[in-house]
């Protein structure tokens, strides 16, 4: 149980400060906002324990699976342009898709296509090796080694990173642009986020160092997932640091950058005159998926669905070695929130349920 779950402090600031004081994370950033401005903002703790650099609003973090929401926007843009249809088979646009012709684009977005989520896989590479990393070949091999689905199309919800790797291929096939380039040109550039968000580190950023508690089961577990001598640095104040790295799968977890850029992204999706998507596309993206038996799956198109004190929301978490974050959008209320930390996280913790409560009365 996290300190958020059993904390009875009255203000978001109290909750957030306790995360640092209880050593749940070295540092964090949180903001609650509407379509035009930040209503509450908190940054605290250390971006780097060795140097003592504090976390500030401009500190950059890895976003991991929050990237999937950008992949969803890219797919919805291409659907708006008539370049693909959500209910068409994936094979229509990527003929080499290895899982048959019954799985649709919509089902991949909703994690209901039945694809597996193979673990453990090598999920990061060192930043210094990025220029030589061949993402397409790497994941061709992953698809080859895991050729079978776990369930039939839309039979059940089952989270899979392979879903969004496949969608990245579809985006490339349909648009004629590599996935990263498509996102940069059609999502980041219209919002003027190229300097604050991307798939590689900007030398001008204050990039938070990622950490894992040195004496923890998680640190022991990393020995089975990666070569800690290559990917992890020294221990400081009970925390083991991560050396600079990139996520292998751009379309499921490759974005990193400043929290303010993610705020701008969410604010655009809240506005009637969004630069990214039409109102119709946004409604479709946020519609909760229904499985074959009529049950609500808890997932819309790449966004989890939830409700906080009668306010519907859509959210996504991003976590892995050294970093954990959450983003959230309340479409009916015209508000949103983000939380970024520089400690490892591997499950959807819904921490924003606690911090946002004060603002959603």
Short mmCIF file of C-alpha atoms in Angstrom, two decimals:
data_model
loop_
_atom_site.label_atom_id
_atom_site.label_comp_id
_atom_site.label_asym_id
_atom_site.label_seq_id
_atom_site.Cartn_x
_atom_site.Cartn_y
_atom_site.Cartn_z
CA UNK A 1 0.00 0.00 0.00
CA UNK A 2 1.42 3.41 -0.97
CA UNK A 3 1.43 6.41 1.30
CA UNK A 4 -1.24 7.91 -0.93
CA UNK A 5 -3.64 5.10 -0.13
CA UNK A 6 -3.55 5.49 3.62
CA UNK A 7 -2.96 9.23 3.87
CA UNK A 8 -5.63 11.49 5.35
CA UNK A 9 -4.04 14.87 4.74
CA UNK A 10 -6.46 17.52 3.52
CA UNK A 11 -4.53 19.22 0.73
CA UNK A 12 -2.76 17.98 -2.39
CA UNK A 13 0.37 19.75 -1.18
CA UNK A 14 0.36 17.69 2.01
CA UNK A 15 -0.05 14.47 0.05
CA UNK A 16 2.73 15.35 -2.33
CA UNK A 17 5.16 16.47 0.35
CA UNK A 18 4.60 13.20 2.18
CA UNK A 19 5.64 11.29 -0.95
CA UNK A 20 9.05 12.95 -0.66
CA UNK A 21 9.33 12.94 3.13
CA UNK A 22 8.44 9.22 3.27
CA UNK A 23 11.07 8.53 0.59
CA UNK A 24 8.50 7.10 -1.80
CA UNK A 25 10.20 9.10 -4.56
CA UNK A 26 13.26 11.38 -4.71
CA UNK A 27 11.23 14.07 -6.50
CA UNK A 28 7.95 14.82 -8.24
CA UNK A 29 5.87 17.32 -10.17
CA UNK A 30 2.07 17.69 -10.07
CA UNK A 31 -0.35 20.10 -11.72
CA UNK A 32 -4.14 20.52 -11.93
CA UNK A 33 -5.37 22.79 -14.73
CA UNK A 34 -8.21 23.89 -16.99
CA UNK A 35 -8.11 24.66 -20.70
CA UNK A 36 -6.24 27.93 -20.25
CA UNK A 37 -4.13 27.90 -17.09
CA UNK A 38 -2.62 25.87 -14.28
CA UNK A 39 -4.86 26.05 -11.21
CA UNK A 40 -2.48 24.30 -8.79
CA UNK A 41 1.13 23.29 -9.22
CA UNK A 42 3.64 21.58 -6.97
CA UNK A 43 7.25 20.55 -7.54
CA UNK A 44 9.49 19.16 -4.85
CA UNK A 45 12.35 16.87 -3.99
CA UNK A 46 15.45 16.20 -6.05
CA UNK A 47 15.87 15.66 -9.77
CA UNK A 48 19.39 14.43 -9.04
CA UNK A 49 20.41 13.24 -5.59
CA UNK A 50 24.15 13.44 -6.22
CA UNK A 51 24.16 17.07 -7.36
CA UNK A 52 21.20 18.17 -5.25
CA UNK A 53 19.43 19.61 -8.31
CA UNK A 54 15.77 20.20 -7.35
CA UNK A 55 12.71 19.17 -9.33
CA UNK A 56 11.27 22.27 -10.98
CA UNK A 57 8.32 22.77 -13.37
CA UNK A 58 10.74 22.61 -16.31
CA UNK A 59 12.35 19.33 -15.20
CA UNK A 60 11.99 16.59 -17.84
CA UNK A 61 10.92 12.98 -17.21
CA UNK A 62 10.38 9.76 -19.12
CA UNK A 63 6.67 9.24 -19.90
CA UNK A 64 6.79 5.54 -20.86
CA UNK A 65 3.27 4.23 -21.67
CA UNK A 66 1.65 7.68 -21.60
CA UNK A 67 3.03 7.67 -25.16
CA UNK A 68 0.15 5.37 -26.11
CA UNK A 69 -2.28 8.29 -25.87
CA UNK A 70 -0.24 10.11 -28.56
CA UNK A 71 -0.34 6.97 -30.70
CA UNK A 72 -4.13 6.98 -30.34
CA UNK A 73 -4.34 10.62 -31.44
CA UNK A 74 -2.20 9.82 -34.48
CA UNK A 75 -4.52 6.95 -35.47
CA UNK A 76 -7.61 9.13 -34.97
CA UNK A 77 -6.06 11.84 -37.17
CA UNK A 78 -5.49 9.35 -39.97
CA UNK A 79 -9.07 8.10 -39.59
CA UNK A 80 -10.35 11.69 -39.86
CA UNK A 81 -8.40 12.08 -43.08
CA UNK A 82 -9.99 8.92 -44.50
CA UNK A 83 -6.65 7.14 -44.68
CA UNK A 84 -7.82 4.28 -42.46
CA UNK A 85 -10.98 3.00 -40.80
CA UNK A 86 -10.96 1.90 -37.20
CA UNK A 87 -13.01 -1.24 -37.81
CA UNK A 88 -10.90 -2.46 -40.73
CA UNK A 89 -8.54 -5.38 -40.13
CA UNK A 90 -5.00 -4.41 -39.20
CA UNK A 91 -3.81 -6.51 -42.17
CA UNK A 92 -5.51 -4.05 -44.53
CA UNK A 93 -2.80 -1.53 -43.72
CA UNK A 94 0.04 -3.74 -42.52
CA UNK A 95 -0.11 -6.96 -44.56
CA UNK A 96 2.71 -8.56 -42.55
CA UNK A 97 0.67 -8.34 -39.30
CA UNK A 98 1.27 -11.84 -37.89
CA UNK A 99 -2.02 -12.43 -36.06
CA UNK A 100 -4.58 -13.04 -38.79
CA UNK A 101 -7.22 -10.91 -40.47
CA UNK A 102 -9.87 -10.77 -37.72
CA UNK A 103 -8.24 -8.17 -35.48
CA UNK A 104 -9.19 -4.55 -36.12
CA UNK A 105 -7.44 -1.23 -35.55
CA UNK A 106 -10.06 -0.37 -32.93
CA UNK A 107 -9.35 -3.57 -31.01
CA UNK A 108 -5.63 -2.82 -30.84
CA UNK A 109 -6.41 0.65 -29.50
CA UNK A 110 -8.73 -0.85 -26.87
CA UNK A 111 -6.32 -3.68 -25.93
CA UNK A 112 -8.94 -6.24 -26.89
CA UNK A 113 -7.25 -7.85 -29.89
CA UNK A 114 -5.96 -10.77 -27.84
CA UNK A 115 -2.24 -10.12 -28.38
CA UNK A 116 0.15 -11.25 -25.68
CA UNK A 117 2.30 -8.94 -23.58
CA UNK A 118 5.59 -10.87 -23.46
CA UNK A 119 7.69 -10.34 -20.35
CA UNK A 120 10.47 -10.08 -19.68
CA UNK A 121 11.85 -8.51 -22.84
CA UNK A 122 14.78 -6.18 -23.26
CA UNK A 123 12.86 -2.93 -23.02
CA UNK A 124 15.52 -0.20 -23.02
CA UNK A 125 18.82 0.63 -24.67
CA UNK A 126 21.53 3.05 -23.59
CA UNK A 127 21.22 6.58 -24.92
CA UNK A 128 24.72 6.31 -26.36
CA UNK A 129 23.59 3.30 -28.46
CA UNK A 130 20.49 4.95 -29.92
CA UNK A 131 21.97 5.77 -33.32
CA UNK A 132 22.77 2.08 -33.90
CA UNK A 133 19.51 0.67 -32.50
CA UNK A 134 17.25 -0.89 -35.18
CA UNK A 135 13.79 -0.76 -33.63
CA UNK A 136 12.00 -2.42 -36.54
CA UNK A 137 14.29 -5.44 -36.63
CA UNK A 138 14.23 -5.77 -32.86
CA UNK A 139 10.45 -5.99 -32.73
CA UNK A 140 10.14 -8.12 -35.85
CA UNK A 141 11.95 -10.70 -33.77
CA UNK A 142 9.59 -10.15 -30.81
CA UNK A 143 6.55 -10.68 -33.05
CA UNK A 144 8.20 -13.76 -34.56
CA UNK A 145 8.80 -15.32 -31.14
CA UNK A 146 5.24 -14.65 -29.96
CA UNK A 147 3.03 -15.57 -32.94
CA UNK A 148 -0.11 -16.65 -31.08
CA UNK A 149 -2.92 -14.64 -29.57
CA UNK A 150 -4.16 -15.24 -26.02
CA UNK A 151 -7.86 -14.77 -26.77
CA UNK A 152 -10.26 -14.06 -29.62
CA UNK A 153 -10.85 -10.54 -30.99
CA UNK A 154 -12.72 -8.37 -28.48
CA UNK A 155 -13.37 -11.27 -26.11
CA UNK A 156 -11.63 -9.55 -23.20
CA UNK A 157 -9.43 -6.64 -22.22
CA UNK A 158 -5.75 -7.63 -21.97
CA UNK A 159 -3.11 -4.90 -21.89
CA UNK A 160 -0.35 -5.44 -24.43
CA UNK A 161 2.56 -3.31 -25.57
CA UNK A 162 2.51 -5.27 -28.84
CA UNK A 163 -0.87 -3.66 -29.66
CA UNK A 164 0.73 -0.25 -29.92
CA UNK A 165 3.87 -1.49 -31.62
CA UNK A 166 1.56 -2.79 -34.34
CA UNK A 167 -0.29 0.54 -34.43
CA UNK A 168 3.05 2.29 -34.89
CA UNK A 169 3.62 0.15 -37.97
CA UNK A 170 0.14 1.00 -39.25
CA UNK A 171 0.80 4.73 -38.79
CA UNK A 172 4.03 4.37 -40.75
CA UNK A 173 2.40 2.38 -43.55
CA UNK A 174 -0.58 4.72 -43.93
CA UNK A 175 1.18 8.07 -43.51
CA UNK A 176 4.44 7.23 -45.28
CA UNK A 177 6.37 8.64 -42.31
CA UNK A 178 8.28 6.81 -39.59
CA UNK A 179 6.25 6.78 -36.38
CA UNK A 180 8.49 9.25 -34.54
CA UNK A 181 8.46 11.66 -37.46
CA UNK A 182 4.68 11.48 -37.78
CA UNK A 183 4.20 12.38 -34.09
CA UNK A 184 6.73 15.18 -34.32
CA UNK A 185 5.12 16.72 -37.43
CA UNK A 186 1.42 16.19 -36.69
CA UNK A 187 1.15 16.38 -32.90
CA UNK A 188 4.18 18.15 -31.43
CA UNK A 189 4.64 20.78 -34.13
CA UNK A 190 1.00 22.01 -34.23
CA UNK A 191 1.18 22.49 -30.45
CA UNK A 192 4.68 24.03 -30.63
CA UNK A 193 6.12 21.37 -28.36
CA UNK A 194 9.18 20.35 -30.38
CA UNK A 195 11.58 21.93 -27.87
CA UNK A 196 9.90 20.43 -24.79
CA UNK A 197 8.88 16.92 -25.81
CA UNK A 198 10.30 14.23 -28.05
CA UNK A 199 11.89 10.81 -28.40
CA UNK A 200 15.48 11.87 -27.64
CA UNK A 201 16.93 14.00 -24.87
CA UNK A 202 17.35 17.70 -25.50
CA UNK A 203 20.72 18.86 -24.17
CA UNK A 204 19.05 22.00 -22.81
CA UNK A 205 16.68 20.04 -20.56
CA UNK A 206 17.14 19.47 -16.85
CA UNK A 207 16.45 15.74 -17.15
CA UNK A 208 15.54 14.06 -13.87
CA UNK A 209 17.70 11.07 -13.02
CA UNK A 210 15.63 7.93 -12.59
CA UNK A 211 15.93 5.94 -9.36
CA UNK A 212 15.09 2.61 -7.79
CA UNK A 213 15.39 1.96 -4.05
CA UNK A 214 18.68 0.12 -3.60
CA UNK A 215 17.40 -2.28 -0.94
CA UNK A 216 14.19 -3.50 -2.55
CA UNK A 217 12.71 -6.44 -4.34
CA UNK A 218 12.42 -4.26 -7.45
CA UNK A 219 16.16 -3.69 -7.55
CA UNK A 220 16.74 -7.42 -7.23
CA UNK A 221 14.23 -8.07 -10.01
CA UNK A 222 16.04 -5.74 -12.41
CA UNK A 223 18.86 -8.26 -12.49
CA UNK A 224 16.56 -10.56 -14.50
CA UNK A 225 15.46 -7.83 -16.96
CA UNK A 226 18.64 -5.97 -17.76
CA UNK A 227 22.37 -5.78 -17.26
CA UNK A 228 22.55 -3.51 -14.22
CA UNK A 229 26.24 -2.82 -14.80
CA UNK A 230 25.37 -1.26 -18.19
CA UNK A 231 22.16 0.52 -17.26
CA UNK A 232 22.44 1.51 -13.61
CA UNK A 233 24.86 3.86 -11.90
CA UNK A 234 25.95 4.50 -8.37
CA UNK A 235 23.96 4.41 -5.15
CA UNK A 236 23.12 7.70 -3.42
CA UNK A 237 21.22 8.05 -0.17
CA UNK A 238 19.70 4.58 -0.50
CA UNK A 239 18.66 5.00 -4.15
CA UNK A 240 20.22 3.27 -7.16
CA UNK A 241 20.36 5.53 -10.23
CA UNK A 242 19.67 4.75 -13.88
CA UNK A 243 22.08 5.87 -16.57
CA UNK A 244 20.56 7.72 -19.57
CA UNK A 245 18.47 5.35 -21.70
CA UNK A 246 15.70 5.18 -24.29
CA UNK A 247 12.72 2.85 -24.50
CA UNK A 248 12.97 0.35 -27.34
CA UNK A 249 9.34 0.72 -28.47
CA UNK A 250 8.66 4.30 -29.60
CA UNK A 251 4.92 3.80 -30.19
CA UNK A 252 4.22 2.25 -26.80
CA UNK A 253 6.59 4.15 -24.54
CA UNK A 254 9.18 6.35 -26.20
CA UNK A 255 8.25 9.93 -25.28
CA UNK A 256 10.14 12.00 -22.72
CA UNK A 257 10.03 15.67 -21.88
CA UNK A 258 8.69 18.43 -19.66
CA UNK A 259 5.39 18.08 -17.79
CA UNK A 260 4.20 21.37 -19.27
CA UNK A 261 4.22 19.80 -22.73
CA UNK A 262 1.86 17.05 -21.58
CA UNK A 263 -0.35 19.71 -20.01
CA UNK A 264 -0.52 21.52 -23.37
CA UNK A 265 -1.43 18.23 -25.08
CA UNK A 266 -4.30 17.58 -22.65
CA UNK A 267 -5.50 21.18 -22.78
CA UNK A 268 -5.78 20.94 -26.55
CA UNK A 269 -7.92 17.80 -26.27
CA UNK A 270 -10.22 19.67 -23.86
CA UNK A 271 -10.84 22.63 -26.16
CA UNK A 272 -13.71 22.82 -28.63
CA UNK A 273 -11.29 24.12 -31.27
CA UNK A 274 -8.62 21.46 -30.78
CA UNK A 275 -5.72 21.65 -33.21
CA UNK A 276 -5.33 17.88 -33.11
CA UNK A 277 -8.79 16.28 -33.37
CA UNK A 278 -12.38 17.11 -34.21
CA UNK A 279 -15.06 16.89 -31.49
CA UNK A 280 -16.40 13.75 -33.18
CA UNK A 281 -13.01 12.03 -33.11
CA UNK A 282 -12.49 12.92 -29.47
CA UNK A 283 -15.88 11.52 -28.51
CA UNK A 284 -15.04 8.30 -30.32
CA UNK A 285 -11.60 8.09 -28.75
CA UNK A 286 -13.03 8.49 -25.25
CA UNK A 287 -15.97 6.09 -25.72
CA UNK A 288 -15.47 3.09 -23.44
CA UNK A 289 -15.07 -0.14 -25.38
CA UNK A 290 -17.72 -2.84 -25.07
CA UNK A 291 -16.62 -6.44 -25.36
CA UNK A 292 -18.43 -9.08 -27.42
CA UNK A 293 -20.66 -9.97 -24.46
CA UNK A 294 -21.62 -6.33 -23.88
CA UNK A 295 -19.44 -5.75 -20.81
CA UNK A 296 -17.64 -2.43 -20.45
CA UNK A 297 -13.90 -3.10 -20.65
CA UNK A 298 -12.66 -0.14 -18.60
CA UNK A 299 -10.65 1.05 -21.61
CA UNK A 300 -11.57 3.46 -24.37
CA UNK A 301 -9.21 3.92 -27.32
CA UNK A 302 -5.84 3.88 -25.51
CA UNK A 303 -7.23 5.72 -22.46
CA UNK A 304 -8.47 4.04 -19.27
CA UNK A 305 -11.95 5.11 -18.18
CA UNK A 306 -12.80 6.06 -14.60
CA UNK A 307 -14.97 8.25 -12.39
CA UNK A 308 -13.97 10.50 -9.50
CA UNK A 309 -16.79 11.85 -7.32
CA UNK A 310 -19.23 11.75 -10.23
CA UNK A 311 -16.79 13.24 -12.73
CA UNK A 312 -15.92 10.88 -15.63
CA UNK A 313 -12.26 10.86 -16.55
CA UNK A 314 -9.84 9.20 -18.96
CA UNK A 315 -6.28 8.52 -17.95
CA UNK A 316 -3.06 6.66 -18.57
CA UNK A 317 -0.06 5.79 -16.44
CA UNK A 318 3.50 5.37 -17.63
CA UNK A 319 6.03 3.45 -15.63
CA UNK A 320 9.21 1.43 -15.74
CA UNK A 321 12.73 1.56 -14.41
CA UNK A 322 13.41 4.91 -12.74
CA UNK A 323 10.20 6.77 -13.55
CA UNK A 324 6.45 6.73 -12.97
CA UNK A 325 3.85 9.21 -14.21
CA UNK A 326 0.11 9.68 -14.75
CA UNK A 327 -1.95 11.96 -16.97
CA UNK A 328 -5.69 12.53 -16.76
CA UNK A 329 -8.45 14.40 -18.58
CA UNK A 330 -11.93 15.30 -17.28
CA UNK A 331 -13.78 16.15 -20.53
CA UNK A 332 -17.10 17.14 -18.95
CA UNK A 333 -15.41 19.38 -16.38
CA UNK A 334 -12.88 20.88 -18.78
CA UNK A 335 -9.97 20.05 -16.49
CA UNK A 336 -6.96 17.78 -16.31
CA UNK A 337 -4.00 16.75 -14.19
CA UNK A 338 -0.50 15.30 -14.45
CA UNK A 339 1.93 13.70 -12.00
CA UNK A 340 5.57 12.88 -12.77
CA UNK A 341 8.05 11.14 -10.46
CA UNK A 342 11.62 9.91 -10.80
CA UNK A 343 11.16 6.53 -9.12
CA UNK A 344 10.31 3.17 -10.63
CA UNK A 345 6.67 2.18 -11.07
CA UNK A 346 5.12 -0.78 -12.85
CA UNK A 347 1.36 -0.67 -12.19
CA UNK A 348 -1.42 1.87 -12.71
CA UNK A 349 -1.52 3.30 -9.20
CA UNK A 350 -4.26 5.94 -9.80
CA UNK A 351 -2.47 8.39 -7.53
CA UNK A 352 -4.40 11.23 -9.15
CA UNK A 353 -7.58 9.93 -7.50
CA UNK A 354 -6.10 11.26 -4.26
CA UNK A 355 -4.56 14.53 -5.41
CA UNK A 356 -7.46 15.61 -7.65
CA UNK A 357 -10.20 15.05 -5.06
CA UNK A 358 -9.78 18.51 -3.55
CA UNK A 359 -10.49 20.11 -6.92
CA UNK A 360 -13.43 17.96 -7.98
CA UNK A 361 -15.97 18.76 -5.25
#
